[in-house]
Amino acid sequence: MLQVIQAPRTALITTPYYNIHRPPNNQVVMTQGIPGGNHQTPQQLADEASKKREIRLMKNREAARHCRVKKKEYLKCLEERVQILEGQNKKLIDELKALKEFYTQHKKDYPEHNI
């Protein structure tokens, strides 16, 4: 019979380490990290965050510009439609007036046909 023994689980503890190096400008830089972790300095992290923010803002500006262009096109289309509908409305009103005049004239000329 095979018996399985489970080992107790322990928390993985990572201890920070310090990395000291000298970049080309001869300034001593000490960075803190954890083994296998990110090896970026706080300045690098801030620069990266700043770049991401700039990219996000740039994309947002472009999307807003695109939205404004679409809105202008939509409003122009609506204004053209209003002009067309106003013209049709005016024609119908004129036609209605003409028919009313024709009806009243016909009523006067032929009183025997009145209902």
XYZ file of N, CA and C in Angstrom:
345
model
N 0.844 -1.158 0.000
C 0.000 0.000 0.000
C 0.899 1.234 0.000
N 0.520 2.186 -0.849
C 1.311 3.394 -0.996
C 0.749 4.475 -0.096
N 1.591 5.028 0.729
C 1.145 6.066 1.649
C 1.780 7.389 1.224
N 0.937 8.424 1.086
C 1.411 9.740 0.667
C 1.551 10.609 1.897
N 2.730 11.159 2.046
C 2.979 12.063 3.175
C 3.133 13.464 2.594
N 2.345 14.377 3.112
C 2.387 15.746 2.620
C 3.287 16.569 3.522
N 4.202 17.287 2.900
C 5.112 18.143 3.661
C 4.365 19.383 4.114
N 4.703 19.919 5.283
C 4.038 21.144 5.735
C 4.402 22.305 4.814
N 3.397 23.160 4.586
C 3.625 24.313 3.723
C 4.251 25.434 4.548
N 5.287 26.004 4.024
C 5.930 27.142 4.693
C 5.907 28.307 3.734
N 5.837 29.458 4.269
C 5.811 30.668 3.453
C 7.163 30.869 2.800
N 7.131 31.246 1.562
C 8.365 31.524 0.842
C 8.860 32.898 1.292
N 9.996 32.934 1.875
C 10.544 34.191 2.381
C 11.650 34.622 1.436
N 11.487 35.819 0.920
C 12.531 36.349 0.048
C 13.189 37.494 0.779
N 14.464 37.448 0.834
C 15.193 38.511 1.513
C 15.716 39.483 0.476
N 15.604 40.754 0.768
C 16.081 41.739 -0.199
C 17.603 41.686 -0.311
N 18.094 42.082 -1.441
C 19.536 42.176 -1.621
C 19.852 43.564 -2.146
N 21.068 43.956 -2.072
C 21.493 45.261 -2.543
C 22.514 45.063 -3.654
N 22.340 45.808 -4.700
C 23.222 45.726 -5.842
C 23.929 47.070 -5.984
N 25.238 47.088 -5.909
C 26.000 48.330 -6.034
C 26.744 48.275 -7.355
N 26.543 49.315 -8.175
C 27.250 49.374 -9.453
C 27.590 50.819 -9.784
N 28.491 50.967 -10.738
C 28.962 52.277 -11.141
C 28.629 52.486 -12.626
N 27.636 53.361 -12.920
C 27.334 53.653 -14.314
C 28.445 54.509 -14.926
N 28.366 54.813 -16.214
C 29.426 55.570 -16.889
C 29.740 56.931 -16.265
N 28.808 57.538 -15.553
C 29.090 58.853 -14.974
C 29.830 58.755 -13.629
N 30.287 57.571 -13.255
C 31.065 57.311 -12.043
C 30.318 57.615 -10.742
N 29.044 57.697 -10.790
C 28.267 57.916 -9.577
C 27.880 56.542 -9.034
N 28.074 56.348 -7.734
C 27.748 55.063 -7.129
C 26.242 54.979 -6.962
N 25.675 53.885 -7.455
C 24.232 53.678 -7.371
C 24.005 52.379 -6.625
N 23.115 52.436 -5.635
C 22.787 51.241 -4.882
C 21.296 50.997 -5.071
N 20.961 49.822 -5.565
C 19.557 49.483 -5.765
C 19.193 48.323 -4.867
N 17.931 48.289 -4.492
C 17.445 47.210 -3.639
C 16.488 46.370 -4.462
N 16.539 45.102 -4.282
C 15.627 44.232 -4.993
C 15.458 42.930 -4.249
N 14.646 42.070 -4.836
C 14.503 40.733 -4.268
C 14.947 39.752 -5.334
N 15.465 38.625 -4.956
C 15.967 37.682 -5.947
C 14.894 37.326 -6.966
N 15.249 37.435 -8.237
C 14.310 37.112 -9.300
C 13.288 38.205 -9.539
N 13.371 39.304 -8.838
C 12.395 40.391 -8.958
C 12.834 41.425 -9.967
N 12.164 42.537 -9.945
C 12.436 43.633 -10.858
C 13.686 44.372 -10.411
N 14.591 44.640 -11.321
C 15.853 45.283 -10.976
C 15.870 46.741 -11.431
N 14.808 47.474 -11.212
C 14.741 48.861 -11.643
C 14.878 49.787 -10.445
N 15.532 50.901 -10.677
C 15.672 51.900 -9.627
C 14.350 52.655 -9.496
N 14.150 53.335 -8.387
C 12.920 54.132 -8.251
C 12.793 55.170 -9.370
N 13.909 55.732 -9.808
C 13.862 56.710 -10.893
C 13.385 56.051 -12.190
N 13.878 54.836 -12.444
C 13.457 54.116 -13.643
C 11.968 53.786 -13.578
N 11.511 53.394 -12.396
C 10.089 53.099 -12.233
C 9.246 54.349 -12.461
N 9.721 55.484 -11.936
C 8.997 56.745 -12.122
C 8.990 57.147 -13.592
N 10.135 56.964 -14.276
C 10.211 57.293 -15.699
C 9.263 56.413 -16.508
N 9.238 55.138 -16.158
C 8.350 54.213 -16.862
C 6.887 54.595 -16.639
N 6.552 54.933 -15.413
C 5.177 55.347 -15.113
C 4.837 56.629 -15.873
N 5.802 57.540 -15.948
C 5.588 58.793 -16.671
C 5.377 58.532 -18.158
N 6.174 57.630 -18.729
C 6.011 57.287 -20.148
C 4.650 56.661 -20.404
N 4.243 55.750 -19.513
C 2.937 55.108 -19.667
C 1.821 56.149 -19.598
N 1.960 57.106 -18.698
C 0.955 58.160 -18.548
C 0.891 59.007 -19.818
N 2.066 59.371 -20.349
C 2.114 60.161 -21.572
C 1.458 59.415 -22.729
N 1.733 58.125 -22.832
C 1.127 57.318 -23.901
C -0.384 57.272 -23.728
N -0.822 57.074 -22.488
C -2.266 57.027 -22.203
C -2.923 58.363 -22.549
N -2.277 59.475 -22.158
C -2.824 60.800 -22.464
C -2.853 61.050 -23.966
N -1.806 60.622 -24.663
C -1.750 60.800 -26.106
C -2.875 60.013 -26.782
N -3.088 58.773 -26.357
C -4.170 57.967 -26.917
C -5.524 58.603 -26.622
N -5.668 59.129 -25.413
C -6.921 59.770 -25.030
C -7.176 61.019 -25.878
N -6.129 61.819 -26.116
C -6.281 63.010 -26.958
C -6.702 62.623 -28.372
N -6.082 61.588 -28.891
C -6.417 61.126 -30.241
C -7.862 60.623 -30.296
N -8.277 59.880 -29.288
C -9.659 59.384 -29.242
C -10.645 60.546 -29.122
N -10.299 61.548 -28.329
C -11.174 62.716 -28.172
C -11.276 63.487 -29.489
N -10.141 63.622 -30.195
C -10.142 64.319 -31.487
C -11.026 63.567 -32.474
N -10.871 62.266 -32.513
C -11.685 61.432 -33.404
C -13.173 61.580 -33.061
N -13.478 61.607 -31.791
C -14.871 61.753 -31.339
C -15.437 63.108 -31.777
N -14.638 64.167 -31.655
C -15.096 65.499 -32.083
C -15.356 65.544 -33.586
N -14.489 64.904 -34.366
C -14.681 64.868 -35.817
C -15.973 64.137 -36.162
N -16.185 62.986 -35.524
C -17.414 62.233 -35.779
C -18.651 63.034 -35.378
N -18.556 63.756 -34.272
C -19.689 64.553 -33.813
C -20.001 65.664 -34.818
N -18.944 66.313 -35.362
C -19.150 67.354 -36.374
C -19.841 66.787 -37.610
N -19.383 65.620 -38.056
C -19.996 64.979 -39.219
C -21.460 64.649 -38.942
N -21.726 64.148 -37.753
C -23.099 63.794 -37.384
C -23.991 65.037 -37.357
N -23.485 66.126 -36.765
C -24.270 67.363 -36.709
C -24.512 67.930 -38.106
N -23.492 67.850 -38.961
C -23.660 68.332 -40.333
C -24.748 67.536 -41.044
N -24.734 66.222 -40.856
C -25.745 65.352 -41.454
C -27.146 65.713 -40.928
N -27.240 65.960 -39.628
C -28.535 66.342 -39.043
C -29.021 67.680 -39.595
N -28.098 68.638 -39.744
C -28.479 69.955 -40.274
C -28.979 69.832 -41.712
N -28.317 68.997 -42.520
C -28.779 68.778 -43.893
C -30.161 68.146 -43.897
N -30.371 67.210 -42.997
C -31.687 66.552 -42.911
C -32.763 67.546 -42.496
N -32.436 68.444 -41.574
C -33.391 69.476 -41.153
C -33.771 70.347 -42.347
N -32.763 70.740 -43.149
C -33.043 71.569 -44.328
C -33.986 70.848 -45.292
N -33.722 69.574 -45.546
C -34.569 68.790 -46.453
C -35.988 68.687 -45.909
N -36.109 68.373 -44.629
C -37.445 68.215 -44.031
C -38.202 69.540 -43.979
N -37.491 70.637 -43.718
C -38.158 71.945 -43.728
C -38.674 72.274 -45.125
N -37.875 71.935 -46.158
C -38.317 72.165 -47.542
C -39.556 71.335 -47.864
N -39.533 70.066 -47.480
C -40.697 69.198 -47.717
C -41.915 69.722 -46.972
N -41.707 70.167 -45.745
C -42.812 70.691 -44.933
C -43.424 71.928 -45.601
N -42.575 72.812 -46.108
C -43.067 74.026 -46.771
C -43.869 73.661 -48.016
N -43.385 72.696 -48.808
C -44.115 72.254 -50.001
C -45.485 71.698 -49.621
N -45.531 70.891 -48.562
C -46.803 70.304 -48.139
C -47.774 71.365 -47.634
N -47.251 72.346 -46.913
C -48.120 73.437 -46.426
C -48.691 74.214 -47.607
N -47.836 74.514 -48.614
C -48.311 75.230 -49.804
C -49.354 74.406 -50.560
N -49.113 73.090 -50.676
C -50.069 72.221 -51.348
C -51.397 72.182 -50.608
N -51.332 72.143 -49.272
C -52.551 72.148 -48.468
C -53.329 73.447 -48.664
N -52.631 74.574 -48.695
C -53.306 75.867 -48.923
C -53.978 75.889 -50.287
N -53.256 75.377 -51.302
C -53.822 75.357 -52.652
C -55.068 74.475 -52.701
N -55.021 73.333 -52.058
C -56.183 72.445 -52.050
C -57.357 73.058 -51.295
N -57.073 73.764 -50.198
C -58.153 74.431 -49.458
C -58.793 75.518 -50.308
N -57.967 76.282 -51.036
C -58.499 77.333 -51.918
C -59.337 76.716 -53.033
N -58.818 75.619 -53.616
C -59.557 74.929 -54.664
C -60.900 74.435 -54.128
N -60.901 73.872 -52.936
C -62.122 73.349 -52.330
C -63.130 74.465 -52.072
N -62.659 75.575 -51.483
C -63.589 76.675 -51.194
C -64.110 77.287 -52.492
N -63.266 77.400 -53.523
C -63.714 77.934 -54.818
C -64.724 76.988 -55.456
N -64.440 75.692 -55.395
C -65.334 74.688 -55.957
C -66.680 74.720 -55.232
N -66.665 74.939 -53.948
C -67.875 74.994 -53.129
C -68.741 76.184 -53.550
N -68.087 77.299 -53.886
C -68.827 78.498 -54.320
C -69.386 78.317 -55.722
N -68.567 77.709 -56.612
C -68.978 77.565 -58.007
C -70.059 76.501 -58.201
N -70.050 75.460 -57.384
C -70.996 74.354 -57.538
C -71.694 74.080 -56.199
N -72.607 74.941 -55.796
C -73.286 74.732 -54.504
C -74.132 73.462 -54.463
N -74.588 72.969 -55.599
C -75.405 71.761 -55.595
C -74.616 70.497 -55.261
N -73.272 70.538 -55.392
C -72.436 69.375 -55.100
C -71.952 69.326 -53.634
N -72.372 70.291 -52.827
C -71.907 70.319 -51.420
C -72.505 69.178 -50.647
N -71.751 68.665 -49.787
C -72.209 67.567 -48.948
C -72.638 68.103 -47.608
